[in-house]
Short mmCIF file of C-alpha atoms and ligand atoms in Angstrom, two decimals:
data_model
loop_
_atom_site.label_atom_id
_atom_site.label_comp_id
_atom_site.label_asym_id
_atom_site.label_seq_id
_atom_site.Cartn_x
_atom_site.Cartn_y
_atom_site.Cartn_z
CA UNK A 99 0.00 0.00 0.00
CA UNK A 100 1.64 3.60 -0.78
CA UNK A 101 2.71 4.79 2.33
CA UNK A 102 0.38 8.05 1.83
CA UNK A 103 -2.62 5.92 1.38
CA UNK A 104 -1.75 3.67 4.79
CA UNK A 105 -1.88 7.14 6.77
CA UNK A 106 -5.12 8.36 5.17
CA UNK A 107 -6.85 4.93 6.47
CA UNK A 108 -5.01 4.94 9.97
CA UNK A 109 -6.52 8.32 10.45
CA UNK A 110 -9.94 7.42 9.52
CA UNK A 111 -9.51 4.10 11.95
CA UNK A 112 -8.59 6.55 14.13
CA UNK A 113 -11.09 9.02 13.65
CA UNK A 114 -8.89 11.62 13.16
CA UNK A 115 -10.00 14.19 10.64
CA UNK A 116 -7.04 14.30 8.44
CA UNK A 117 -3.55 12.39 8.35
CA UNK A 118 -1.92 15.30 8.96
CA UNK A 119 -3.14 14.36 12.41
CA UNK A 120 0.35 12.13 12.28
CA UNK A 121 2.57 14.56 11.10
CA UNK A 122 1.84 16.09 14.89
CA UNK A 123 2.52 13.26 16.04
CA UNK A 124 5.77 12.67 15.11
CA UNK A 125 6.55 16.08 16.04
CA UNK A 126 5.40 15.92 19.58
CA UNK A 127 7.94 12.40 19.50
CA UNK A 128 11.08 14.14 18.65
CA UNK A 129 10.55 17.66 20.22
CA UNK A 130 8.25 16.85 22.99
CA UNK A 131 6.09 19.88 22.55
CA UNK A 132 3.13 19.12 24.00
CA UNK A 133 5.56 19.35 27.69
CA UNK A 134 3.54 21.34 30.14
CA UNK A 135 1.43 22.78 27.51
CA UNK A 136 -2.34 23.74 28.70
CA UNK A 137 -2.94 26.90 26.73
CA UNK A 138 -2.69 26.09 22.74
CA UNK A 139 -3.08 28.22 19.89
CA UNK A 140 -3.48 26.62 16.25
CA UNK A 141 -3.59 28.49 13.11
CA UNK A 142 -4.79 27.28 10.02
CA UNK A 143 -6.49 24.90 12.01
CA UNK A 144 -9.32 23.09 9.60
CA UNK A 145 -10.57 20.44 9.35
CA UNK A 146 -9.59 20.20 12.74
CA UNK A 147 -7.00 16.71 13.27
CA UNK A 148 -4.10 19.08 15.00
CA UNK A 149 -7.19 20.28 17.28
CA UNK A 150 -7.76 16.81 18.20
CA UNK A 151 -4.37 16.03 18.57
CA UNK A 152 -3.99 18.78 20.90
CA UNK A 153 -6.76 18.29 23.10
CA UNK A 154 -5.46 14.51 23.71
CA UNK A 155 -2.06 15.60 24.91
CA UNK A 156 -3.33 18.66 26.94
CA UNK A 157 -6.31 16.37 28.58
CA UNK A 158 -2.78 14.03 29.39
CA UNK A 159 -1.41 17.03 30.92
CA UNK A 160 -3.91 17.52 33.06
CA UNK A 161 -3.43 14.11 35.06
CA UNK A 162 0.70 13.92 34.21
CA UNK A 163 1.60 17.11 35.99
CA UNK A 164 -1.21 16.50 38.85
CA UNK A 165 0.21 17.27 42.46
CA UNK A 166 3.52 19.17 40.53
CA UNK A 167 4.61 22.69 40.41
CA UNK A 168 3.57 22.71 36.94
CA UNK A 169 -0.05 21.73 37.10
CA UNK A 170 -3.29 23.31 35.67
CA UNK A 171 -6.61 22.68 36.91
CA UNK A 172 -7.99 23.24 33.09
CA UNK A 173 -7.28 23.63 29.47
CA UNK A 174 -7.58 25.97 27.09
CA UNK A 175 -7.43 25.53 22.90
CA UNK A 176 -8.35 27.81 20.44
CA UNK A 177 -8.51 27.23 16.70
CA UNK A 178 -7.80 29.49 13.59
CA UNK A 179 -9.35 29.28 10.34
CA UNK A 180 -10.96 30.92 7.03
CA UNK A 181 -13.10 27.80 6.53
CA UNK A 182 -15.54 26.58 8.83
CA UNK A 183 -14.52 23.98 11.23
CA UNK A 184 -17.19 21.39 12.76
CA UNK A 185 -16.66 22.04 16.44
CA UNK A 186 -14.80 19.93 19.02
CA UNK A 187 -16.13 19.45 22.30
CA UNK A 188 -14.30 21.97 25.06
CA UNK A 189 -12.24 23.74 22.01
CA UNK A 190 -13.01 27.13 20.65
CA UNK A 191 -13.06 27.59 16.68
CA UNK A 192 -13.25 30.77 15.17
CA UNK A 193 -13.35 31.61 11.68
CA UNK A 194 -11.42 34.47 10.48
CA UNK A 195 -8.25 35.34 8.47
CA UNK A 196 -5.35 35.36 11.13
CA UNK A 197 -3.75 38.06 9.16
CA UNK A 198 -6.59 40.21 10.67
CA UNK A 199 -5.77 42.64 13.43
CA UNK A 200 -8.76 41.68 15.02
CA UNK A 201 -7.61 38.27 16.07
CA UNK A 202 -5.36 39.34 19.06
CA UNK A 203 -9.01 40.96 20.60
CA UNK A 204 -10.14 37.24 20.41
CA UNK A 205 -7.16 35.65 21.66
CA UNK A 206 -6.90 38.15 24.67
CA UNK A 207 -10.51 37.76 25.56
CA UNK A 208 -10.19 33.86 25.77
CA UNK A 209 -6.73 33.49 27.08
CA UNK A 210 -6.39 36.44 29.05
CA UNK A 211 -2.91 35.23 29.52
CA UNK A 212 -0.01 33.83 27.41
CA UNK A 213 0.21 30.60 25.39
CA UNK A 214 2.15 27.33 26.21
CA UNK A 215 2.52 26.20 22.87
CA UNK A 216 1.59 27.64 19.56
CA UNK A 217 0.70 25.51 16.46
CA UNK A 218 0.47 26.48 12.95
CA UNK A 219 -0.05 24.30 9.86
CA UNK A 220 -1.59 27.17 8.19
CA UNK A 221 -0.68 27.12 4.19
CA UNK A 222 -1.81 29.47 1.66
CA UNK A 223 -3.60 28.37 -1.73
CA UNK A 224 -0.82 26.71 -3.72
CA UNK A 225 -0.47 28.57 -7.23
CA UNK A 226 1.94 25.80 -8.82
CA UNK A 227 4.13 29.02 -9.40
CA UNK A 228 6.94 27.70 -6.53
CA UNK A 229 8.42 30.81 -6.43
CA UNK A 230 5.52 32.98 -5.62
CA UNK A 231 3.87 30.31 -3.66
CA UNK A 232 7.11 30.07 -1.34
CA UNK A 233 6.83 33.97 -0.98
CA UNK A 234 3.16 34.11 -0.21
CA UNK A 235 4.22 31.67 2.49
CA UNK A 236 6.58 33.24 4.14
CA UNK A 237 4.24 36.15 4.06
CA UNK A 238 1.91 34.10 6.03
CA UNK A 239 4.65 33.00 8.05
CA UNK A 240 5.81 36.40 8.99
CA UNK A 241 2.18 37.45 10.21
CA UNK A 242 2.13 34.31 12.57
CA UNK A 243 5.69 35.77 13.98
CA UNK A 244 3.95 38.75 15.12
CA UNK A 245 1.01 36.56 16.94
CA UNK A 246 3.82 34.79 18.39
CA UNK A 247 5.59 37.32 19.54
CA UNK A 248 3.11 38.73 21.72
CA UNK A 249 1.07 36.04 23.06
CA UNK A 250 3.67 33.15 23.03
CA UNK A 251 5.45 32.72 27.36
CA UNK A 252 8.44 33.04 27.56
CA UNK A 253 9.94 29.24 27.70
CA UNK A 254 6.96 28.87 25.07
CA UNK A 255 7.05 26.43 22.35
CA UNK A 256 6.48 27.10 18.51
CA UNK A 257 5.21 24.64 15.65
CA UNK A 258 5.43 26.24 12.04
CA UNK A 259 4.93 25.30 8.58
CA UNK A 260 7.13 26.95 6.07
CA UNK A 261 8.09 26.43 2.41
CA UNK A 262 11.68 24.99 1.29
CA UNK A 263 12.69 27.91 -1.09
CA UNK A 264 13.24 31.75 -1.73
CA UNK A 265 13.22 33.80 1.88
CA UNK A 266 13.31 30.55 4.09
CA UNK A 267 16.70 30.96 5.36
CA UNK A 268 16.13 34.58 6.12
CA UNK A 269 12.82 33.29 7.61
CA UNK A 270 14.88 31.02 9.92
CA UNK A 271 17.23 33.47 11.07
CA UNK A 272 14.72 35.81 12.02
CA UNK A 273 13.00 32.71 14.24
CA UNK A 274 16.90 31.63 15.74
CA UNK A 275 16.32 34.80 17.48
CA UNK A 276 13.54 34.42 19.18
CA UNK A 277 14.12 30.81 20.20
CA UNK A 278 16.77 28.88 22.27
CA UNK A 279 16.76 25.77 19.84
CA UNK A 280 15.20 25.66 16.36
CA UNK A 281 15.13 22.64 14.10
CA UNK A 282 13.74 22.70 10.58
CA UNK A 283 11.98 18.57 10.37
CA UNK A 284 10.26 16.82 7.90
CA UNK A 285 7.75 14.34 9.36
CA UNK A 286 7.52 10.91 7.73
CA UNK A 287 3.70 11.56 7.18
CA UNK A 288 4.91 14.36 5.17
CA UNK A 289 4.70 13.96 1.26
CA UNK A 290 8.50 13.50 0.02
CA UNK A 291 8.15 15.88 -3.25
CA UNK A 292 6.20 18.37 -1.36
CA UNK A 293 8.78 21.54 -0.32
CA UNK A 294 6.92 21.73 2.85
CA UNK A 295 8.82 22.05 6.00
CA UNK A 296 7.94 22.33 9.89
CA UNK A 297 9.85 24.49 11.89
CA UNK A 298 10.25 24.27 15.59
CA UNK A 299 11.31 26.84 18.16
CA UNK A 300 11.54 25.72 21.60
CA UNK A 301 11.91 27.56 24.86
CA UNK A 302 11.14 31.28 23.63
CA UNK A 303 13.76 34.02 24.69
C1 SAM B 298 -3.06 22.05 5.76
S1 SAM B 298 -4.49 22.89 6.34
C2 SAM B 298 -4.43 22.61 8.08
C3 SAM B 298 -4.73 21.19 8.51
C4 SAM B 298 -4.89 21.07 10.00
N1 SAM B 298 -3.61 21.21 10.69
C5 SAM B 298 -5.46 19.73 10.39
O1 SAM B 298 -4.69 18.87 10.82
O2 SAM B 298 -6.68 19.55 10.29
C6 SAM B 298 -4.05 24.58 6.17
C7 SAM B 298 -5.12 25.55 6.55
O3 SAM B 298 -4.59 26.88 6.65
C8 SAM B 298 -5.68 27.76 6.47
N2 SAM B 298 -5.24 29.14 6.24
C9 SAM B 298 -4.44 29.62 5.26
N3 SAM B 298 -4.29 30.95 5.35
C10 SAM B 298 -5.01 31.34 6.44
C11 SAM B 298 -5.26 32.61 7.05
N4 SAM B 298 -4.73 33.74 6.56
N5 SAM B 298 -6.06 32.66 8.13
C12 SAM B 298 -6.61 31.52 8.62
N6 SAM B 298 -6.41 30.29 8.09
C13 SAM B 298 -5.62 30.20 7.00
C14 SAM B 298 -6.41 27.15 5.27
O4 SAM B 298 -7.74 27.61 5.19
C15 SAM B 298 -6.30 25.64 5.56
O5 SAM B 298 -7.46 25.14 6.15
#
C-alpha cells in the first residue's frame, strides 16, 4: 500500500480528521512539545486533526503534571481558520483570516494570559508558481511571527509550517532569534516531493 494511502486509512480508523493528524505526532515524539502545555493556539487549524491532537495531549497534561509545580486545573485551545470547522467538544473555533488585526481581541478575551505552545499548519492556496507560492508563504509565516511574539510565554514552544525555497533561510534566522533551539523537520507523514517544512522553536527568549 503507498505509504500516503496507509496514513489516510489509519486516520480514519482513528477518527482523526485528516492524516496530517500524524505529522503532529511525530513532532510531539522528537521535540516533545506538547511538555507542560495547557494553553494552545493553532492556526490554520481546519478540518480540525491538529485540534484533536492537541486536546489529547493537553487532557494528558492535566493528570501527568497532577500534584507538581507545573499543574493546571484546566485547558484551554483555540482554533484558527478561514473555513468553517465542525466544532470539538471543550475547544473554541473561530473563523477568520489570522492576518486580521482583530484576532489578538479574540485571543486576549479567551486566554487572558499567554500561550504554552503555539501551532500552525496554516498554508496558503498553492499557485503551482513555486516561487511565488514560497513567498506568499513566508508572508503568512511572517504574520504568525507577530502573533507569536506577543502572546507566546516566555519558555513557550512554537510549531510552524514553512516552504523549502526563496526567503526561508532569512525566515529562519529571524526565528533563531527568538528561540533557544530551532530545528527545521520533515515528518515521515509528510509527502517526500512536497517543499513543505515544519519548523520548531523551543523555549522562547
Ligand atoms: C493544511 S491545512 C491545516 C490542517 C490542519 N492542521 C489539520 O490537521 O486539520 C491549512 C489551513 O490553513 C488555512 N489558512 C491559510 N491561510 C489562512 C489565514 N490567513 N487565516 C486563517 N487560516 C488560514 C487554510 O484555510 C487551511 O485550512
Amino acid at each position: 500500500m503507498h505509504k500516503q494511502e496507509s496514513f489516510y486509512r489509519q486516520a480514519k480508523k482513528e477518527s482523526f480528521r485528516a492524516r496530517s493528524a500524524y505529522k503532529l505526532f511525530d513532532i510531539q515524539k522528537r521535540f516533545n512539545i506538547f511538555k507542560r502545555a495547557f494553553y494552545i493556539l493553532d492556526l490554520g487549524c481546519a478540518p480540525g486533526s491538529w485540534l484533536q491532537v492537541a486536546k489529547k495531549f493537553a487532557e494528558e497534561n492535566l493528570i501527568k503534571y497532577k500534584d507538581q509545580f507545573y499543574h493546571r486545573d484546566h485547558y484551554k485551545i483555540m482554533g484558527v481558520d478561514i473555513k468553517k470547522v465542525s466544532p470539538i467538544e471543550s475547544i473554541i473555533i473561530i473563523k477568520a483570516d489570522l492576518t486580521k488585526l482583530e484576532i489578538q481581541e479574540q485571543i486576549d478575551s479567551f486566554f487572558k494570559n499567554k500561550l504554552d505552545l503555539i501551532l500552525s499548519d496554516a498554508s496558503i492556496k498553492k499557485t503551482g508558481n513555486k516561487f511565488t507560492d514560497n513567498i506568499r508563504q513566508i508572508r503568512l509565516c511572517n504574520e504568525i511571527l507577530k502573533l507569536v511574539e506577543t502572546n507566546l510565554k516566555y519558555k513557550g514552544n512554537l510549531v510552524i509550517k514553512a516552504f523549502q525555497g526563496s526567503d526561508f533561510d532569512n525566515f529562519t534566522r529571524k526565528m533563531k532569534y527568538m528561540f533557544r533551539f530551532l530545528k527545521s523537520y520533515k515528518p515521515k507523514s509528510s509527502k517526500k516531493k512536497s517543499n513543505e517544512i515544519f519548523l520548531v522553536g523551543l523555549n522562547k527568549i
